[in-house]
């Protein structure tokens, strides 16, 4: 792979939307890409649409946990290798499926996930800040929004 020249042309993106993925295996994957000559890698998470083809509401806690896992990978990887994280927001699983988790119901999840990434973690203060920003008195993290 290093002799092919590909590592100088592209930056790989490591995708995982699970709330409890194995951090160590992702760190090892980053190191493997680095050994192959890739100077930068991207991570890909999801703030909506990755939990079920017919999901209509966004379970914020699932996506928040996913982002917290990615923060662990970032903190355990060489800092110079991470180029960024792409927050995906899937709306359909294939072109023949109905839409799932439309953007308006997922905005609170996007806000929480962005703030967790920006602040390097999650706290009650972050939750309160997002509630204030969105004008929502009680943002439900571990249950579906009512």
Tab-separated table of C-alpha atoms in Angstrom:
chain	number	residue	atom	x	y	z
A	1	UNK	CA	0.000	0.000	0.000
A	2	UNK	CA	2.700	2.584	0.809
A	3	UNK	CA	4.417	1.931	-2.544
A	4	UNK	CA	1.130	2.447	-4.423
A	5	UNK	CA	1.047	6.148	-3.607
A	6	UNK	CA	-2.568	5.906	-2.418
A	7	UNK	CA	-1.795	7.166	1.117
A	8	UNK	CA	-0.633	10.476	-0.383
A	9	UNK	CA	-3.869	10.852	-2.354
A	10	UNK	CA	-6.638	10.006	0.124
A	11	UNK	CA	-7.544	10.166	3.773
A	12	UNK	CA	-9.464	7.139	5.103
A	13	UNK	CA	-12.673	7.562	7.080
A	14	UNK	CA	-13.449	5.123	9.895
A	15	UNK	CA	-17.212	4.686	10.340
A	16	UNK	CA	-19.038	3.357	13.389
A	17	UNK	CA	-22.458	4.370	14.709
A	18	UNK	CA	-22.691	1.987	17.666
A	19	UNK	CA	-23.093	3.389	21.172
A	20	UNK	CA	-20.657	0.892	22.638
A	21	UNK	CA	-18.074	0.128	19.975
A	22	UNK	CA	-14.642	-1.190	20.961
A	23	UNK	CA	-12.412	1.864	21.419
A	24	UNK	CA	-9.168	-0.115	21.462
A	25	UNK	CA	-9.881	-1.751	18.094
A	26	UNK	CA	-10.478	1.686	16.558
A	27	UNK	CA	-7.209	2.995	18.046
A	28	UNK	CA	-5.422	-0.014	16.550
A	29	UNK	CA	-7.060	0.707	13.192
A	30	UNK	CA	-5.823	4.325	13.311
A	31	UNK	CA	-2.314	3.076	14.082
A	32	UNK	CA	-2.531	0.545	11.241
A	33	UNK	CA	-3.524	3.270	8.765
A	34	UNK	CA	-0.646	5.390	10.029
A	35	UNK	CA	1.833	2.515	9.542
A	36	UNK	CA	0.509	2.120	5.984
A	37	UNK	CA	1.497	5.722	5.240
A	38	UNK	CA	-1.766	7.602	5.722
A	39	UNK	CA	-0.874	10.835	7.509
A	40	UNK	CA	-4.487	11.700	8.380
A	41	UNK	CA	-7.712	9.809	9.114
A	42	UNK	CA	-11.305	10.894	9.653
A	43	UNK	CA	-13.928	9.470	11.996
A	44	UNK	CA	-17.607	9.196	11.049
A	45	UNK	CA	-20.406	9.246	13.593
A	46	UNK	CA	-24.142	9.814	13.315
A	47	UNK	CA	-26.424	12.211	15.131
A	48	UNK	CA	-29.552	10.633	13.618
A	49	UNK	CA	-30.827	7.908	11.377
A	50	UNK	CA	-28.467	5.053	12.197
A	51	UNK	CA	-30.560	3.035	14.647
A	52	UNK	CA	-33.282	1.510	12.507
A	53	UNK	CA	-34.861	1.665	9.080
A	54	UNK	CA	-38.296	2.613	10.448
A	55	UNK	CA	-37.124	4.786	13.346
A	56	UNK	CA	-39.140	8.005	13.478
A	57	UNK	CA	-37.790	9.590	16.678
A	58	UNK	CA	-34.169	10.152	17.638
A	59	UNK	CA	-32.777	8.532	20.762
A	60	UNK	CA	-30.271	11.222	21.739
A	61	UNK	CA	-28.511	9.046	24.322
A	62	UNK	CA	-27.467	6.500	21.713
A	63	UNK	CA	-25.825	9.120	19.516
A	64	UNK	CA	-24.274	10.949	22.454
A	65	UNK	CA	-22.649	7.716	23.648
A	66	UNK	CA	-21.322	7.130	20.134
A	67	UNK	CA	-19.670	10.550	20.131
A	68	UNK	CA	-18.212	9.985	23.585
A	69	UNK	CA	-16.666	6.747	22.276
A	70	UNK	CA	-15.125	8.661	19.363
A	71	UNK	CA	-13.680	11.182	21.828
A	72	UNK	CA	-12.007	8.265	23.629
A	73	UNK	CA	-10.529	7.058	20.347
A	74	UNK	CA	-9.289	10.572	19.583
A	75	UNK	CA	-7.664	10.959	22.991
A	76	UNK	CA	-5.945	7.560	22.650
A	77	UNK	CA	-4.655	8.203	19.121
A	78	UNK	CA	-1.731	10.351	18.038
A	79	UNK	CA	-3.185	13.887	17.879
A	80	UNK	CA	-1.550	14.752	14.560
A	81	UNK	CA	-3.291	11.912	12.718
A	82	UNK	CA	-6.941	12.941	13.281
A	83	UNK	CA	-8.155	15.261	10.541
A	84	UNK	CA	-11.740	15.531	11.793
A	85	UNK	CA	-15.061	13.875	12.503
A	86	UNK	CA	-18.000	13.798	10.122
A	87	UNK	CA	-21.379	13.895	11.870
A	88	UNK	CA	-23.651	12.057	9.481
A	89	UNK	CA	-27.422	12.298	9.618
A	90	UNK	CA	-28.985	9.436	7.676
A	91	UNK	CA	-32.526	9.882	6.454
A	92	UNK	CA	-33.099	6.689	4.514
A	93	UNK	CA	-31.447	3.312	4.398
A	94	UNK	CA	-31.854	2.847	0.666
A	95	UNK	CA	-33.689	4.538	-2.174
A	96	UNK	CA	-36.688	2.250	-1.780
A	97	UNK	CA	-37.211	2.932	1.935
A	98	UNK	CA	-39.374	5.518	3.583
A	99	UNK	CA	-37.685	8.440	5.271
A	100	UNK	CA	-36.648	7.983	8.885
A	101	UNK	CA	-35.841	10.490	11.635
A	102	UNK	CA	-36.479	13.726	9.810
A	103	UNK	CA	-34.120	16.586	10.620
A	104	UNK	CA	-36.528	18.644	12.795
A	105	UNK	CA	-36.864	15.846	15.376
A	106	UNK	CA	-33.100	15.309	15.380
A	107	UNK	CA	-31.947	18.906	15.943
A	108	UNK	CA	-31.653	18.383	19.724
A	109	UNK	CA	-29.450	15.335	19.085
A	110	UNK	CA	-27.273	17.328	16.679
A	111	UNK	CA	-26.921	20.133	19.236
A	112	UNK	CA	-25.972	17.768	22.089
A	113	UNK	CA	-23.485	15.846	19.932
A	114	UNK	CA	-21.837	19.009	18.615
A	115	UNK	CA	-21.499	20.439	22.107
A	116	UNK	CA	-20.058	17.177	23.444
A	117	UNK	CA	-17.441	17.180	20.687
A	118	UNK	CA	-16.689	20.872	21.109
A	119	UNK	CA	-16.250	20.505	24.876
A	120	UNK	CA	-14.469	17.152	24.817
A	121	UNK	CA	-17.190	15.409	26.813
A	122	UNK	CA	-20.676	15.710	28.250
A	123	UNK	CA	-21.978	17.243	31.462
A	124	UNK	CA	-25.194	18.589	32.957
A	125	UNK	CA	-23.949	22.098	32.083
A	126	UNK	CA	-23.788	21.139	28.409
A	127	UNK	CA	-27.337	19.763	28.627
A	128	UNK	CA	-28.545	22.975	30.289
A	129	UNK	CA	-26.797	25.120	27.668
A	130	UNK	CA	-28.432	23.179	24.826
A	131	UNK	CA	-31.841	23.356	26.521
A	132	UNK	CA	-31.462	27.120	26.835
A	133	UNK	CA	-30.230	27.495	23.261
A	134	UNK	CA	-33.131	25.468	21.846
A	135	UNK	CA	-35.749	26.856	24.241
A	136	UNK	CA	-36.520	23.394	25.589
A	137	UNK	CA	-37.129	23.125	29.337
A	138	UNK	CA	-36.353	19.395	29.605
A	139	UNK	CA	-34.218	17.721	26.984
A	140	UNK	CA	-34.694	13.969	27.279
A	141	UNK	CA	-31.442	12.143	26.648
A	142	UNK	CA	-32.274	8.516	27.497
A	143	UNK	CA	-35.884	8.379	26.331
A	144	UNK	CA	-37.626	9.651	23.227
A	145	UNK	CA	-38.551	13.325	23.203
A	146	UNK	CA	-42.236	13.957	23.887
